[in-house]
Structure formats: C-alpha cells, structure tokens
Amino acid sequence: MNFVKLVKNPKPYFQEAIRKSTNLWHTYFNTGELVHCEICEWDGARFYNGKCPKCNSLPRTRLVPFSLRHFGLVKKNLTILHIAPNRNEYNYVKNNFEHIKQYDRLNIRPVPHINLVQDITNTNLINGSYDLVIVWHVLEHIVEDRKAAAEIYRILKPGGSLLMSVPIYPIGSPKTYEDSSIKYENYEKIHGHDDHCRSCGLDYYKRFEEVGFKTKTLNNYTLKDLDKFGLSKNHVVWCFNS
Ligand SMILES: [Zn+2]
C-alpha cells in the first residue's frame, strides 16, 4: 500500500477497504443458488442493494449477458465493437464469446481496457467492419447521438447487429425529452444525472430507425428471470439490425 497517498487522500482507500470487506462478508454468508450473476458466475441467496457481492455488477450490467442470449447474439468468430464498456462488461464479452476474431473497445478518453481512443460520432473505422456493436448506457451522454447512430450503421456489416440500452428517465417515460438550450449545470435537475444531455423515453429507438436500422425490443421479463439474474423490470434493450 502507498502510505504517502493514503495519508494525503485517505477516503478512497477506506471506502475501497469497506467495500471489499462488506463484499467478503456477503460472499461468505450469502450462500445458496437462488440468484446467479452471469458476469462473474457467482451464485448466492440474494444480491445486495442490487449489486453482486463478488464483482459489484449492477442490474443494468447483468442485463448485457441476458440480452445477448435473448437476441441470439453470442456466436463464434465475430468482429465486435464495444463502445465505452465498463470493466465488468468488458470482462464478460472477452471471456464468453468463442474465438472472437476482433474485439475493439472504443472510448473518447484513454481509460483502462480501451484500445481505440476515438469519437463515436466521427471515427476513422472503415465501412462494414463489425458483426456486432454494443453500446450500453452511453448515448444519453452524447449530444450528437444521431451522428453516432449513423456512424454505427456505417461501420456495421450488412445484416450486423447493434445491442443498445439507455436509462429511461423518468422510469417508464414514453417520450424522449431534450432541449439544447439547457445548460450543463442543470442536467442533473432536468435529466436526473449531471452528465445526461437528454431524458430518453421508450420512443428513443426511433432515432436509429431514421438512419436505417430495424428494431427488436426487450422489455418484458419474467419474474423468474428478474429474480434469478438480479435484473430491473424498468430497463429496456433494443437490438437493431442493419
Ligand atoms: Zn458478479
């Protein structure tokens, strides 16, 4: 442990220590097979405040493996582009697709586990590069999301798939709301998050149809799946085909 850093900035270390010991307690005592985390393969009696005690995944992240399976997207020899994945999403895709031909992870910033530092609204990737693009709770942060949709359509192979989810705010809202005159400092008050530039509604998929995609929707989960995999009934996933 770096004690100089610890003395200068103790909070993150203590928070991390508390998180690790709490998780240890839960993985030790919270045993059983009632719930299953598909991200880290942990089985237990329950998720803790929605989080997996072993890998800390959230319901929305555990929805990635569930929807990949639901839409039949887990195949061999794919070329995959994952836009701004978190660590758990990245580990899942890396470890659960057989013989990935190419797995690119793109982010506008050079964060860990990223190999392409590019802007998804304007990349230098060639036409028809990918079989599958995954973009999970990212587009609500991107002002020019229609440009991003067109760019994804361009770099997907004909017949390729885009798996996409955004938070619906407020929960169940039928209509997307955005106003370019809203200032950044007011995003949290209006869109419920300090970096969300719009409130996505259940009609958000239409922006992808405007650029040529065809849509399939996942939003009707069984109670058994919600409980078993620790999902949220409020989440919606769209699978688009080019
Ligand atoms: Zn887990």
Short mmCIF file of C-alpha atoms and ligand atoms in Angstrom, two decimals:
data_model
loop_
_atom_site.label_atom_id
_atom_site.label_comp_id
_atom_site.label_asym_id
_atom_site.label_seq_id
_atom_site.Cartn_x
_atom_site.Cartn_y
_atom_site.Cartn_z
CA MET A 1 0.00 0.00 0.00
CA ASN A 2 1.21 3.50 -0.82
CA PHE A 3 1.16 5.19 2.62
CA VAL A 4 2.05 8.64 1.28
CA LYS A 5 -1.01 8.54 -0.96
CA LEU A 6 -3.10 7.08 1.87
CA VAL A 7 -2.22 9.94 4.23
CA LYS A 8 -2.78 12.58 1.54
CA ASN A 9 -6.04 11.12 0.26
CA PRO A 10 -7.45 8.57 2.73
CA LYS A 11 -11.07 8.49 1.63
CA PRO A 12 -10.91 6.25 -1.48
CA TYR A 13 -8.69 3.70 0.33
CA PHE A 14 -11.06 3.39 3.28
CA GLN A 15 -14.08 3.28 1.01
CA GLU A 16 -12.45 0.52 -1.03
CA ALA A 17 -11.47 -1.39 2.14
CA ILE A 18 -15.03 -1.16 3.49
CA ARG A 19 -16.45 -2.25 0.12
CA LYS A 20 -14.09 -5.26 -0.08
CA SER A 21 -14.75 -6.42 3.48
CA THR A 22 -18.54 -5.99 3.04
CA ASN A 23 -18.38 -7.97 -0.19
CA LEU A 24 -16.30 -10.67 1.52
CA TRP A 25 -18.90 -10.92 4.28
CA HIS A 26 -21.69 -11.28 1.73
CA THR A 27 -19.94 -13.84 -0.45
CA TYR A 28 -19.14 -15.90 2.68
CA PHE A 29 -22.54 -15.79 4.38
CA ASN A 30 -24.84 -15.07 1.44
CA THR A 31 -24.70 -18.59 0.04
CA GLY A 32 -27.20 -20.57 -2.00
CA GLU A 33 -28.37 -20.86 -5.57
CA LEU A 34 -31.40 -18.57 -5.63
CA VAL A 35 -29.61 -15.90 -7.64
CA HIS A 36 -26.89 -16.05 -10.27
CA CYS A 37 -24.58 -13.33 -11.56
CA GLU A 38 -23.81 -14.01 -15.20
CA ILE A 39 -20.95 -11.52 -15.16
CA CYS A 40 -18.78 -13.38 -12.61
CA GLU A 41 -20.69 -16.72 -12.27
CA TRP A 42 -21.39 -16.10 -8.55
CA ASP A 43 -24.33 -17.99 -7.02
CA GLY A 44 -25.95 -16.87 -3.78
CA ALA A 45 -29.08 -16.18 -1.79
CA ARG A 46 -29.58 -12.59 -2.89
CA PHE A 47 -27.98 -9.55 -4.47
CA TYR A 48 -27.12 -6.79 -2.05
CA ASN A 49 -28.85 -3.48 -2.85
CA GLY A 50 -28.95 -4.68 -6.46
CA LYS A 51 -25.19 -5.29 -6.58
CA CYS A 52 -23.37 -8.58 -6.96
CA PRO A 53 -21.26 -9.06 -3.81
CA LYS A 54 -18.47 -10.67 -5.79
CA CYS A 55 -18.00 -8.43 -8.86
CA ASN A 56 -20.08 -5.40 -7.80
CA SER A 57 -22.09 -5.52 -11.06
CA LEU A 58 -25.35 -3.56 -11.26
CA PRO A 59 -28.66 -4.84 -12.71
CA ARG A 60 -28.08 -2.92 -15.94
CA THR A 61 -24.68 -4.59 -16.44
CA ARG A 62 -26.09 -8.05 -15.73
CA LEU A 63 -28.62 -7.29 -18.48
CA VAL A 64 -25.77 -7.41 -21.06
CA PRO A 65 -25.32 -11.23 -20.94
CA PHE A 66 -29.07 -11.73 -20.58
CA SER A 67 -29.90 -9.70 -23.70
CA LEU A 68 -27.01 -11.08 -25.76
CA ARG A 69 -28.51 -14.51 -25.13
CA HIS A 70 -32.10 -13.32 -25.60
CA PHE A 71 -31.34 -11.96 -29.08
CA GLY A 72 -29.11 -14.91 -30.03
CA LEU A 73 -26.01 -12.75 -30.49
CA VAL A 74 -23.42 -15.00 -28.82
CA LYS A 75 -21.74 -16.60 -31.83
CA LYS A 76 -18.28 -17.71 -32.89
CA ASN A 77 -15.76 -15.76 -34.98
CA LEU A 78 -17.32 -12.33 -34.56
CA THR A 79 -15.83 -8.90 -35.03
CA ILE A 80 -17.14 -6.83 -32.11
CA LEU A 81 -17.03 -3.13 -31.28
CA HIS A 82 -17.88 -2.26 -27.69
CA ILE A 83 -18.42 1.44 -27.10
CA ALA A 84 -17.24 2.73 -23.71
CA PRO A 85 -17.60 -0.59 -21.85
CA ASN A 86 -17.23 -0.70 -18.09
CA ARG A 87 -14.80 -3.25 -16.63
CA ASN A 88 -17.46 -5.89 -15.96
CA GLU A 89 -18.98 -5.63 -19.46
CA TYR A 90 -15.50 -5.89 -20.99
CA ASN A 91 -14.56 -8.95 -18.92
CA TYR A 92 -17.82 -10.66 -19.77
CA VAL A 93 -17.51 -10.22 -23.55
CA LYS A 94 -13.80 -11.09 -23.56
CA ASN A 95 -14.43 -14.34 -21.66
CA ASN A 96 -17.74 -15.53 -23.10
CA PHE A 97 -17.52 -15.27 -26.87
CA GLU A 98 -15.73 -18.16 -28.55
CA HIS A 99 -12.94 -17.36 -30.99
CA ILE A 100 -13.53 -13.61 -31.20
CA LYS A 101 -11.97 -12.53 -34.46
CA GLN A 102 -11.60 -8.95 -33.26
CA TYR A 103 -12.78 -7.20 -30.10
CA ASP A 104 -12.34 -3.44 -30.17
CA ARG A 105 -13.19 -1.22 -27.20
CA LEU A 106 -13.69 2.43 -28.06
CA ASN A 107 -13.83 5.44 -25.80
CA ILE A 108 -13.26 9.14 -26.36
CA ARG A 109 -10.81 9.05 -23.43
CA PRO A 110 -7.84 6.70 -22.91
CA VAL A 111 -9.30 4.78 -19.95
CA PRO A 112 -8.24 1.21 -18.96
CA HIS A 113 -9.24 -1.70 -21.24
CA ILE A 114 -9.78 0.63 -24.23
CA ASN A 115 -7.85 0.05 -27.45
CA LEU A 116 -9.43 2.72 -29.70
CA VAL A 117 -9.44 6.33 -28.48
CA GLN A 118 -11.94 7.88 -30.87
CA ASP A 119 -15.17 9.85 -31.01
CA ILE A 120 -18.06 7.55 -31.98
CA THR A 121 -19.74 10.39 -33.87
CA ASN A 122 -16.78 10.56 -36.26
CA THR A 123 -14.40 7.58 -36.39
CA ASN A 124 -11.79 6.52 -38.92
CA LEU A 125 -13.12 2.94 -38.92
CA ILE A 126 -13.86 1.52 -42.35
CA ASN A 127 -17.36 0.73 -43.65
CA GLY A 128 -18.78 -2.65 -42.70
CA SER A 129 -16.12 -3.56 -40.12
CA TYR A 130 -18.19 -5.23 -37.40
CA ASP A 131 -20.71 -8.05 -36.91
CA LEU A 132 -21.82 -6.70 -33.53
CA VAL A 133 -21.72 -3.31 -31.80
CA ILE A 134 -22.59 -2.98 -28.11
CA VAL A 135 -23.39 0.41 -26.61
CA TRP A 136 -24.69 0.33 -23.06
CA HIS A 137 -25.85 3.41 -21.17
CA VAL A 138 -23.60 5.67 -23.23
CA LEU A 139 -25.72 7.58 -25.78
CA GLU A 140 -27.50 9.64 -23.14
CA HIS A 141 -24.12 11.32 -22.61
CA ILE A 142 -23.58 12.15 -26.31
CA VAL A 143 -25.09 15.38 -27.64
CA GLU A 144 -24.80 14.34 -31.30
CA ASP A 145 -26.39 10.93 -30.81
CA ARG A 146 -27.96 10.90 -34.29
CA LYS A 147 -24.46 11.26 -35.76
CA ALA A 148 -23.34 8.35 -33.54
CA ALA A 149 -26.29 6.23 -34.79
CA ALA A 150 -25.36 6.94 -38.43
CA GLU A 151 -21.70 6.18 -37.74
CA ILE A 152 -22.56 2.84 -36.10
CA TYR A 153 -24.78 1.98 -39.06
CA ARG A 154 -21.87 2.75 -41.42
CA ILE A 155 -19.29 0.62 -39.60
CA LEU A 156 -21.62 -2.38 -39.11
CA LYS A 157 -21.55 -5.12 -41.71
CA PRO A 158 -24.78 -5.50 -43.72
CA GLY A 159 -27.05 -7.64 -41.51
CA GLY A 160 -24.94 -6.83 -38.44
CA SER A 161 -26.45 -6.15 -35.02
CA LEU A 162 -26.37 -3.26 -32.61
CA LEU A 163 -27.27 -4.06 -28.98
CA MET A 164 -28.21 -0.91 -27.13
CA SER A 165 -29.65 0.25 -23.84
CA VAL A 166 -30.15 3.68 -22.31
CA PRO A 167 -31.73 4.66 -18.98
CA ILE A 168 -35.38 5.66 -19.37
CA TYR A 169 -35.98 8.83 -17.37
CA PRO A 170 -38.31 9.26 -15.61
CA ILE A 171 -38.98 5.50 -15.31
CA GLY A 172 -41.44 4.40 -18.00
CA SER A 173 -41.44 7.76 -19.78
CA PRO A 174 -42.92 7.28 -23.27
CA LYS A 175 -41.24 10.26 -24.89
CA THR A 176 -37.64 11.43 -25.21
CA TYR A 177 -37.03 14.95 -23.98
CA GLU A 178 -34.10 17.20 -24.80
CA ASP A 179 -33.51 20.89 -25.28
CA SER A 180 -30.14 22.17 -26.49
CA SER A 181 -30.61 25.40 -24.53
CA ILE A 182 -30.40 23.50 -21.20
CA LYS A 183 -27.06 24.28 -19.58
CA TYR A 184 -24.71 21.52 -18.38
CA GLU A 185 -25.05 22.61 -14.75
CA ASN A 186 -28.81 21.97 -14.98
CA TYR A 187 -28.58 18.44 -16.43
CA GLU A 188 -28.99 16.73 -13.05
CA LYS A 189 -32.08 18.74 -12.14
CA ILE A 190 -33.76 18.12 -15.52
CA HIS A 191 -32.37 14.79 -16.75
CA GLY A 192 -31.66 13.14 -13.37
CA HIS A 193 -27.89 12.86 -13.89
CA ASP A 194 -25.17 15.50 -14.05
CA ASP A 195 -23.83 14.25 -17.39
CA HIS A 196 -27.01 13.21 -19.22
CA CYS A 197 -27.80 15.62 -22.04
CA ARG A 198 -31.31 14.20 -22.59
CA SER A 199 -34.04 12.22 -20.86
CA CYS A 200 -34.51 9.13 -23.02
CA GLY A 201 -38.03 7.77 -23.37
CA LEU A 202 -39.41 4.50 -24.71
CA ASP A 203 -39.51 6.10 -28.19
CA TYR A 204 -35.73 6.61 -28.26
CA TYR A 205 -35.24 3.68 -30.67
CA LYS A 206 -36.88 5.74 -33.45
CA ARG A 207 -33.67 7.74 -33.92
CA PHE A 208 -31.99 4.52 -35.00
CA GLU A 209 -34.74 3.68 -37.45
CA GLU A 210 -34.19 7.12 -39.00
CA VAL A 211 -30.71 6.03 -40.11
CA GLY A 212 -31.89 2.67 -41.49
CA PHE A 213 -31.98 0.19 -38.59
CA LYS A 214 -34.76 -2.33 -37.98
CA THR A 215 -35.72 -2.76 -34.30
CA LYS A 216 -36.42 -5.59 -31.88
CA THR A 217 -37.28 -4.72 -28.27
CA LEU A 218 -36.72 -6.49 -24.95
CA ASN A 219 -38.72 -5.08 -22.05
CA ASN A 220 -40.97 -7.91 -20.85
CA TYR A 221 -39.01 -10.04 -18.40
CA THR A 222 -40.41 -12.97 -16.48
CA LEU A 223 -40.46 -12.67 -12.69
CA LYS A 224 -38.24 -15.74 -12.56
CA ASP A 225 -35.56 -14.08 -14.72
CA LEU A 226 -35.79 -10.78 -12.83
CA ASP A 227 -35.18 -12.60 -9.52
CA LYS A 228 -32.64 -15.13 -10.72
CA PHE A 229 -30.37 -12.73 -12.60
CA GLY A 230 -30.99 -9.63 -10.49
CA LEU A 231 -32.43 -7.53 -13.34
CA SER A 232 -34.67 -4.46 -13.26
CA LYS A 233 -38.11 -4.54 -14.86
CA ASN A 234 -37.64 -0.87 -15.77
CA HIS A 235 -34.78 -1.48 -18.19
CA VAL A 236 -35.29 -1.68 -21.92
CA VAL A 237 -32.93 -3.14 -24.54
CA TRP A 238 -33.08 -2.68 -28.28
CA CYS A 239 -31.45 -4.93 -30.82
CA PHE A 240 -31.09 -3.20 -34.17
CA ASN A 241 -30.21 -4.84 -37.44
CA SER A 242 -28.60 -3.02 -40.31
ZN ZN B 1 -20.94 -10.91 -10.12
#
